[in-house]
Coordinates of C-alpha atoms in Angstrom, one line a residue:
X200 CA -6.8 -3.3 -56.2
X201 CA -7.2 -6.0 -53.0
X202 CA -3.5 -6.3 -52.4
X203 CA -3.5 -3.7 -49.7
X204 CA -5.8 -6.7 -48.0
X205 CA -2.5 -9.3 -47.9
X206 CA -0.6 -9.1 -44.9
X207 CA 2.4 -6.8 -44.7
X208 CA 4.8 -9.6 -45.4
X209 CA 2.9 -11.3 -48.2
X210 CA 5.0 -10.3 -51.4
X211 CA 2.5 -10.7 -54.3
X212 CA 4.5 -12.3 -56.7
X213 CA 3.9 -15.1 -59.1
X214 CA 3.9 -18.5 -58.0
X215 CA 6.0 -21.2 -59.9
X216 CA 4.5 -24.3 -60.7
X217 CA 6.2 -27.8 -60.5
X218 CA 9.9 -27.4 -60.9
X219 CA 10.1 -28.7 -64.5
X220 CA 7.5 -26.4 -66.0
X221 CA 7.3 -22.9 -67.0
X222 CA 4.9 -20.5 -65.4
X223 CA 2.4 -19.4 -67.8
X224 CA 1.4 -15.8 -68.5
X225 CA -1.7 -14.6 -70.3
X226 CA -1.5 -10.7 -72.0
X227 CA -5.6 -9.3 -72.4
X228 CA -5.7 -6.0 -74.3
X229 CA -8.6 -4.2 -72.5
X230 CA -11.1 -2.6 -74.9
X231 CA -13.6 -0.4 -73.9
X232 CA -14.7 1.2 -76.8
X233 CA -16.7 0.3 -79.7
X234 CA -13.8 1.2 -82.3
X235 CA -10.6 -1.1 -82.4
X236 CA -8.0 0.4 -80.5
X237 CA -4.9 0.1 -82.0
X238 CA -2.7 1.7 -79.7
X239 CA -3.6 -0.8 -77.0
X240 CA -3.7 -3.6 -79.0
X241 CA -0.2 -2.6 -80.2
X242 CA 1.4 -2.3 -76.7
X243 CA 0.0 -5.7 -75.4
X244 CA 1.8 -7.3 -78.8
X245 CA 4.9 -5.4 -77.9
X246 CA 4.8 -6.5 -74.3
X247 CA 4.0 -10.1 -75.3
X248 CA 7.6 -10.3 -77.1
X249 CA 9.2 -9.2 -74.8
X250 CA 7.7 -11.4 -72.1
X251 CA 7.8 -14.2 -74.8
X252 CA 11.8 -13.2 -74.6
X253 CA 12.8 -14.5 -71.0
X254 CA 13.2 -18.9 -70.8
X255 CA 11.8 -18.1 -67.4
X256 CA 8.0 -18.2 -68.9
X257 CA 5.6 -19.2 -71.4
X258 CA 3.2 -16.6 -72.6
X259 CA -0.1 -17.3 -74.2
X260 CA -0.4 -17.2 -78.1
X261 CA -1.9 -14.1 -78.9
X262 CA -4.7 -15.7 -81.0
X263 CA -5.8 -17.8 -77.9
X264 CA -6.5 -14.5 -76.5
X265 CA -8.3 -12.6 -79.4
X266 CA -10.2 -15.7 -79.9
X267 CA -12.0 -14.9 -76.3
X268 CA -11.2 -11.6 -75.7
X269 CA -15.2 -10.5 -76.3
X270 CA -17.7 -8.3 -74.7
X271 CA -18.9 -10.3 -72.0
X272 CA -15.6 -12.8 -70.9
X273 CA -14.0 -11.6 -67.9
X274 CA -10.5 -12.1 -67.2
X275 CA -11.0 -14.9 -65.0
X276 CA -12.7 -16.9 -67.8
X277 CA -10.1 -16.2 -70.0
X278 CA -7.3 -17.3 -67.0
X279 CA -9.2 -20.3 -66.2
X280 CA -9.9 -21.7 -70.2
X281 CA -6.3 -20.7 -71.2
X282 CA -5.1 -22.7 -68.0
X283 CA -2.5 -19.7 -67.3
X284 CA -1.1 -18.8 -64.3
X285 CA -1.2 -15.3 -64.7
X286 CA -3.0 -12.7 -66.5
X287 CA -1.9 -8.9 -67.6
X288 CA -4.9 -6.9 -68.0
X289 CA -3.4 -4.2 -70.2
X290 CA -5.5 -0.9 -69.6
X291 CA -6.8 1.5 -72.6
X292 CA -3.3 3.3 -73.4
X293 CA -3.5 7.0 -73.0
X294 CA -1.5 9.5 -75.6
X295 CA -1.3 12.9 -73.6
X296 CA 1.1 15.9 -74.6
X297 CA 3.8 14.3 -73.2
X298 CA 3.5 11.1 -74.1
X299 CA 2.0 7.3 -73.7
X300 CA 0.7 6.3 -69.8
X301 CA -0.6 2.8 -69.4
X302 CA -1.6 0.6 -66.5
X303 CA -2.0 -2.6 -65.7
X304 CA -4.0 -5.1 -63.7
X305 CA -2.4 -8.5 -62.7
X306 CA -4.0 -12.0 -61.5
X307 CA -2.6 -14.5 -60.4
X308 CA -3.5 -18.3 -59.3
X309 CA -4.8 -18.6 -56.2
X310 CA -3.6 -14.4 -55.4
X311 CA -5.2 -11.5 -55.5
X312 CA -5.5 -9.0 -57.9
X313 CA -3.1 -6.2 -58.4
X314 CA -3.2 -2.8 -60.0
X315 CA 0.5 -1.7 -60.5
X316 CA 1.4 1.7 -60.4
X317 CA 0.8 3.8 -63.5
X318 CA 3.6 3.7 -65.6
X319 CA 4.2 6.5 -68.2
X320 CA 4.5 9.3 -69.6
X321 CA 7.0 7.4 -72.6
X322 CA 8.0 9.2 -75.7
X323 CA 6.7 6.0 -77.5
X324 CA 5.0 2.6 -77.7
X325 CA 8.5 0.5 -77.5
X326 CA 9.2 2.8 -74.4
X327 CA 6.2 2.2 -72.6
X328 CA 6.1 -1.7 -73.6
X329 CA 9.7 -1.5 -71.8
X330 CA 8.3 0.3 -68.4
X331 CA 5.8 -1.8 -68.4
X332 CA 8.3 -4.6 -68.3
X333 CA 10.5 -3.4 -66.3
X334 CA 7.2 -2.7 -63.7
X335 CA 5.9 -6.9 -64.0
X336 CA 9.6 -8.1 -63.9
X337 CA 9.4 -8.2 -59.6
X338 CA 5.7 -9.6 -59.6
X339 CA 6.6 -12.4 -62.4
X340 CA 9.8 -13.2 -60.8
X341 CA 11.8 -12.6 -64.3
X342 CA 15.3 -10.8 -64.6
X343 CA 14.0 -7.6 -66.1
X344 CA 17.4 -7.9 -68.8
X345 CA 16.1 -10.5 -70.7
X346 CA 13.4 -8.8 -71.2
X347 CA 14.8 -5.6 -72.7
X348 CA 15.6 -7.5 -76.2
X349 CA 16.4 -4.7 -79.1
X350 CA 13.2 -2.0 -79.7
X351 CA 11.7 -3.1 -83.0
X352 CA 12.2 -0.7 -86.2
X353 CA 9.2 1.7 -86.0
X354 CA 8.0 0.9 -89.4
X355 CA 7.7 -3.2 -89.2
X356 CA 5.3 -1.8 -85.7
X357 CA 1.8 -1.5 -88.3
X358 CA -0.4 1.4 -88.4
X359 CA -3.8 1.3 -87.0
X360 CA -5.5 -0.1 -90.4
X361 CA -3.1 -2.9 -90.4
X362 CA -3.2 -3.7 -86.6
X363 CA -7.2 -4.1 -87.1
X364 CA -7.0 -6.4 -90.0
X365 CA -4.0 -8.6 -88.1
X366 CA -6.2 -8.5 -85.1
X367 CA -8.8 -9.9 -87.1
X368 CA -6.8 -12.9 -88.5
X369 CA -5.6 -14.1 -84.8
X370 CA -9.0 -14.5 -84.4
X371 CA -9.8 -16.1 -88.0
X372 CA -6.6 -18.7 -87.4
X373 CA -7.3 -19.7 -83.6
X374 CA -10.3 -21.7 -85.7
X375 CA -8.2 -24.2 -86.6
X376 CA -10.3 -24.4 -89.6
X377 CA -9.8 -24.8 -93.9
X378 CA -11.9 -22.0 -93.6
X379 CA -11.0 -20.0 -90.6
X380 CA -7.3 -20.4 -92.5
X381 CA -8.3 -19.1 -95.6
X382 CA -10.4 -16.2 -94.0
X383 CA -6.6 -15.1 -91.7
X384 CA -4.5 -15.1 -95.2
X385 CA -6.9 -12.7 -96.9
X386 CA -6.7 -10.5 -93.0
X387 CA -3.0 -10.9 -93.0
X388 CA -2.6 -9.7 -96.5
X389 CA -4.9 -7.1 -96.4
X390 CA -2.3 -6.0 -93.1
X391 CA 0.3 -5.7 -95.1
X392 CA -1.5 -4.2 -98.1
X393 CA -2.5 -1.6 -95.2
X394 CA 1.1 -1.0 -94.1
X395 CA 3.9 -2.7 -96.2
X396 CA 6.6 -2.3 -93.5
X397 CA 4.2 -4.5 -91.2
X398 CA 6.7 -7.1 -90.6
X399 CA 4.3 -9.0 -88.4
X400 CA 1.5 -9.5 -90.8
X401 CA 3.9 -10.9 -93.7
X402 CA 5.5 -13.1 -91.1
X403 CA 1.5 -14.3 -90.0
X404 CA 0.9 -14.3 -93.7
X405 CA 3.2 -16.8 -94.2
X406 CA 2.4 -19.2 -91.8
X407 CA -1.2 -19.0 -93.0
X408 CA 0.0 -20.0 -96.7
X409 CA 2.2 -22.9 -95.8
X410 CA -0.7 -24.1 -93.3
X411 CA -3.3 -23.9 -96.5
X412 CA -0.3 -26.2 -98.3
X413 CA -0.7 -28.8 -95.4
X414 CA -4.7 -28.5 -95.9
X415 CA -4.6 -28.9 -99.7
X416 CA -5.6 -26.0 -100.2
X417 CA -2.6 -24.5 -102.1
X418 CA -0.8 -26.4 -104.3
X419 CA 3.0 -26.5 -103.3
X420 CA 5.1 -24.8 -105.8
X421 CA 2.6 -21.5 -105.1
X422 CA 2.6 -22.0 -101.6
X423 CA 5.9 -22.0 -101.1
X424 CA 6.8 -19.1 -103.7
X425 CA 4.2 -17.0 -101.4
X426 CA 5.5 -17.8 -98.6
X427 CA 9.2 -17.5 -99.4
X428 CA 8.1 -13.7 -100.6
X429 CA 6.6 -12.9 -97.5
X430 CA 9.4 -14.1 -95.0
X431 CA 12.0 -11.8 -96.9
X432 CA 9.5 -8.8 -96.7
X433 CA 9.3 -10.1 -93.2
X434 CA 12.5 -9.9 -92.2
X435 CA 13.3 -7.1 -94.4
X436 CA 11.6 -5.0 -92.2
X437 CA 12.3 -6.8 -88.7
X438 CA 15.3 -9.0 -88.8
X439 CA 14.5 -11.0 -85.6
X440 CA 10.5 -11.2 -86.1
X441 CA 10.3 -14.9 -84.6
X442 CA 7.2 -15.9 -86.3
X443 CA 8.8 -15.1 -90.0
X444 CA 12.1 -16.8 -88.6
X445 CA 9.5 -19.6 -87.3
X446 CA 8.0 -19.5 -90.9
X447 CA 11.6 -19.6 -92.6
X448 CA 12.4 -23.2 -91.0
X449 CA 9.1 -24.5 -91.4
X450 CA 9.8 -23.4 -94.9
X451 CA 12.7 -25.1 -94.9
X452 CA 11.9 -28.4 -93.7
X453 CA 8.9 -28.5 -96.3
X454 CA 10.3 -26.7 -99.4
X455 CA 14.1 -28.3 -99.1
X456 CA 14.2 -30.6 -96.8
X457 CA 17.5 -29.5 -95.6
X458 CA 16.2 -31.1 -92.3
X459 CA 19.9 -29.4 -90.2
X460 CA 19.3 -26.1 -91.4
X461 CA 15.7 -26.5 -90.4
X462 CA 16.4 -27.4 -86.9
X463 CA 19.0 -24.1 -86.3
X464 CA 16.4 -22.1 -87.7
X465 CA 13.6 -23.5 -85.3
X466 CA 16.1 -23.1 -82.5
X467 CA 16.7 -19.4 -83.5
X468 CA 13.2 -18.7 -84.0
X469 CA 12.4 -20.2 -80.4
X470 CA 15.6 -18.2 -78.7
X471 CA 14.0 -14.8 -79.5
X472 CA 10.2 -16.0 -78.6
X473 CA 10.6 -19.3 -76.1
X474 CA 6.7 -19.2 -76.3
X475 CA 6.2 -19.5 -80.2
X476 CA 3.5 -22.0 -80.7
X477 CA 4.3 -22.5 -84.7
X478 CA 7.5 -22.5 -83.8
X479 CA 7.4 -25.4 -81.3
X480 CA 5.0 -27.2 -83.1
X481 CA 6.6 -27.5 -86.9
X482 CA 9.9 -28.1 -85.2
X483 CA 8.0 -31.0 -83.1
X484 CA 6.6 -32.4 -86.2
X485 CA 9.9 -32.1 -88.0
X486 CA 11.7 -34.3 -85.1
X487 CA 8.7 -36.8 -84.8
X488 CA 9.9 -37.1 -88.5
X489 CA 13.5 -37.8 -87.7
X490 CA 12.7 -40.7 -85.2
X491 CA 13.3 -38.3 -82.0
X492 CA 9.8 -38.8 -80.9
X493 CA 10.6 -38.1 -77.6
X494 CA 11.7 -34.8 -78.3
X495 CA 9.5 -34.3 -80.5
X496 CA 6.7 -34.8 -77.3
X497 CA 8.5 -32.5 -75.4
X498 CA 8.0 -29.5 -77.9
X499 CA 4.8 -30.5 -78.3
X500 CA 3.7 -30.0 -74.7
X501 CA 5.2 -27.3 -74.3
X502 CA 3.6 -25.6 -77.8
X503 CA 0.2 -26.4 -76.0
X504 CA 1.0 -25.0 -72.9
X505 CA 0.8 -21.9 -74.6
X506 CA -2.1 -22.8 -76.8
X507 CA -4.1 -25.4 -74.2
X508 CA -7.7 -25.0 -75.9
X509 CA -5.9 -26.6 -80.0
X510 CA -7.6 -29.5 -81.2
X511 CA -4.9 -29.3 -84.2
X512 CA -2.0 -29.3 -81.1
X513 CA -3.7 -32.4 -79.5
X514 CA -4.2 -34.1 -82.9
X515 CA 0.0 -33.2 -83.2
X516 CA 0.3 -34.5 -79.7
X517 CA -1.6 -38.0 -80.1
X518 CA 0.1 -38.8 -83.6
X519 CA 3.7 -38.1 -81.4
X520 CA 2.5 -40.3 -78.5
X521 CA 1.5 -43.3 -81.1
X522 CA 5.0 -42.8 -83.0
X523 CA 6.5 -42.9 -79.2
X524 CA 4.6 -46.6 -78.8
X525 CA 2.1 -45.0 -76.4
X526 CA -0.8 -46.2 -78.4
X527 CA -3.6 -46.0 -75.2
X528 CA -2.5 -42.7 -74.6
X529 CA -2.9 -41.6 -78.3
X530 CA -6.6 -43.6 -78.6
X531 CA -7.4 -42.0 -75.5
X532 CA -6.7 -38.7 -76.8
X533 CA -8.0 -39.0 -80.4
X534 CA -11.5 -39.9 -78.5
X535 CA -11.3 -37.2 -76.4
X536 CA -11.1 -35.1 -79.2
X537 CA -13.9 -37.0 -80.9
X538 CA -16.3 -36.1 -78.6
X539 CA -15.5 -32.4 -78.9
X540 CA -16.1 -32.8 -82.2
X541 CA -17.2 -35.8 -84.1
X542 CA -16.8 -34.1 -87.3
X543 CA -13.0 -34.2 -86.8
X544 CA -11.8 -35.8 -89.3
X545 CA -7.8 -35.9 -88.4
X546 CA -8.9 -37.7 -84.9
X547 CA -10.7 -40.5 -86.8
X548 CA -7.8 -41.0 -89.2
X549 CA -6.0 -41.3 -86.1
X550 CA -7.9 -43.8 -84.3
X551 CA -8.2 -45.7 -87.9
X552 CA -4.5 -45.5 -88.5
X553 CA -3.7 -47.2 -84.6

């Protein structure tokens, strides 16, 4: 670590952006190894809820992350695409005789880095997701009880087989693609087939089917069977996963269109997990269906605040602006996404439909 380089009265803490936004935090699983490691990869997920747990914050969607977390990418790339303010480095996770030791690096926006203090030994992985906490609390300027929310039941946590093929389908999704899509179902399925208590993978699962259903990919009436089956296994198994309670409004809004209990289930999903991207954008694109378009903008920005580098998020976000009556803003940003990638069909429909 630098920090011993900052003057005695420098505090290295995390600095908040402009008064009306949330700082963002970015969680990077160090691997070192050839093999997945699980272990790891599971602490950094666990520590991502419960950062994703305090208001005072938005945390990076995990499959920004996995989508550039590669041999090669330092953390500062990955800070500077994701546009965060501040990134964990989570350290390989050590199992020794009497228990789990971790440690972490932090960066910051115009700080220096900071190695924290090992933390450890922890009888288990929810115990050392909670020191580790507890330790980034001070340095992210976050009241450490908001983020001790209720230890998950050890069976929804996945074993190793099942974290590998969930990792696998962050990746797949962050495509954005029909393909990329279908490629995450088949990876959250085979999670689950892996581990059947995996809560997290049916909840993913899930999401995956009813976003194939908005492709045309999956007819309805199977989509939504599929889906409804994973949620309950999802929340069988973890009562509070945010992504399957994410998943059961968007479900919701699509399959019933029981529009009121749709928006107190986005709301509940979005109380345990501020920073849940599907979350905040189904529930955007359920008010920009109501008429509350400005809302419905607000949700949005704040979905891709955690997700800056979605072309789908953008195309969401332009759509919201021209149902606003900000139709420059909207061509502006349908171009913009055009020249990423003039294949895009969704931006020229866009642009056509202005």
């Amino acid at each position: 670590s630098l920090a011993w380089l900052l003057p005695r009265d420098t505090d290295t803490v995390l600095q908040r952006p402009v008064a009306s936004l949330k700082p963002v935090v970015a969680i990077r699983p160090v691997m070192t190894a050839a093999a997945f490691d699980a272990i790891t990869f599971a602490v950094a997920a666990n520590l991502s809820s419960r950062l994703g747990a305090s208001p005072e914050v938005r945390v990076t969607s995990p499959e920004a992350v996995s989508a550039l977390n590669l041999s090669g990418t330092t953390s500062t790339q990955i800070m500077a695409t994701l546009q965060s303010d501040a990134l964990i480095e989570l350290q390989p996770v050590r199992h020794d005789e009497d228990g789990y030791r971790a440690t972490v690096r932090l960066l910051m926006a115009g700080g220096l880095p900071l190695t924290l203090a090992p933390v450890g030994p922890a009888p288990d992985l929810d115990a050392l997701a909670d020191a580790l906490a507890s330790a980034l609390a001070p340095r992210l300027r976050l009241d450490p009880e908001a983020l001790h929310a209720a230890p998950r039941p050890p069976g929804s946590r996945g074993n190793d087989e099942a974290l590998e093929h969930y990792a696998r389908g962050l990746r797949q999704i962050a495509t954005e693609s029909a393909a990329g899509i279908a490629q995450a179902c088949a990876s959250f399925k085979s999670a689950t087939d892996a581990d059947p208590k995996f809560a997290a993978g049916y909840a993913r699962w899930a999401q995956c089917l009813l976003t194939q259903y908005r492709f045309g990919e999956l007819d309805p009436p199977l989509a939504f069977e599929y889906a409804r089956n994973a949620v309950s296994l999802a929340l069988l198994h973890e009562p509070d996963n945010p992504d399957a309670l994410a998943a059961l409004a968007d479900l919701t809004a699509e399959e019933q269109h029981d529009w009121v209990r749709a928006e107190g289930e986005f709301h509940e999903a979005l109380a345990r997990d501020s920073s849940n991207v599907f979350a905040r954008s189904r529930y955007a694109m359920l008010l920009a269906g109501r008429g509350r378009t400005s809302e419905a903008l607000e949700q949005m920005n704040e979905a891709l605040r955690s997700a800056p580098m979605s072309t789908a998020l953008k195309g969401y976000l332009a759509m919201g602006l021209h149902y606003n009556g900000r139709d420059e803003e909207a061509l502006a940003l349908f171009e913009q996404l055009r020249s990423i990638d003039t294949s895009l069909e969704s931006a020229l429909v866009g642009q056509c439909r202005i």
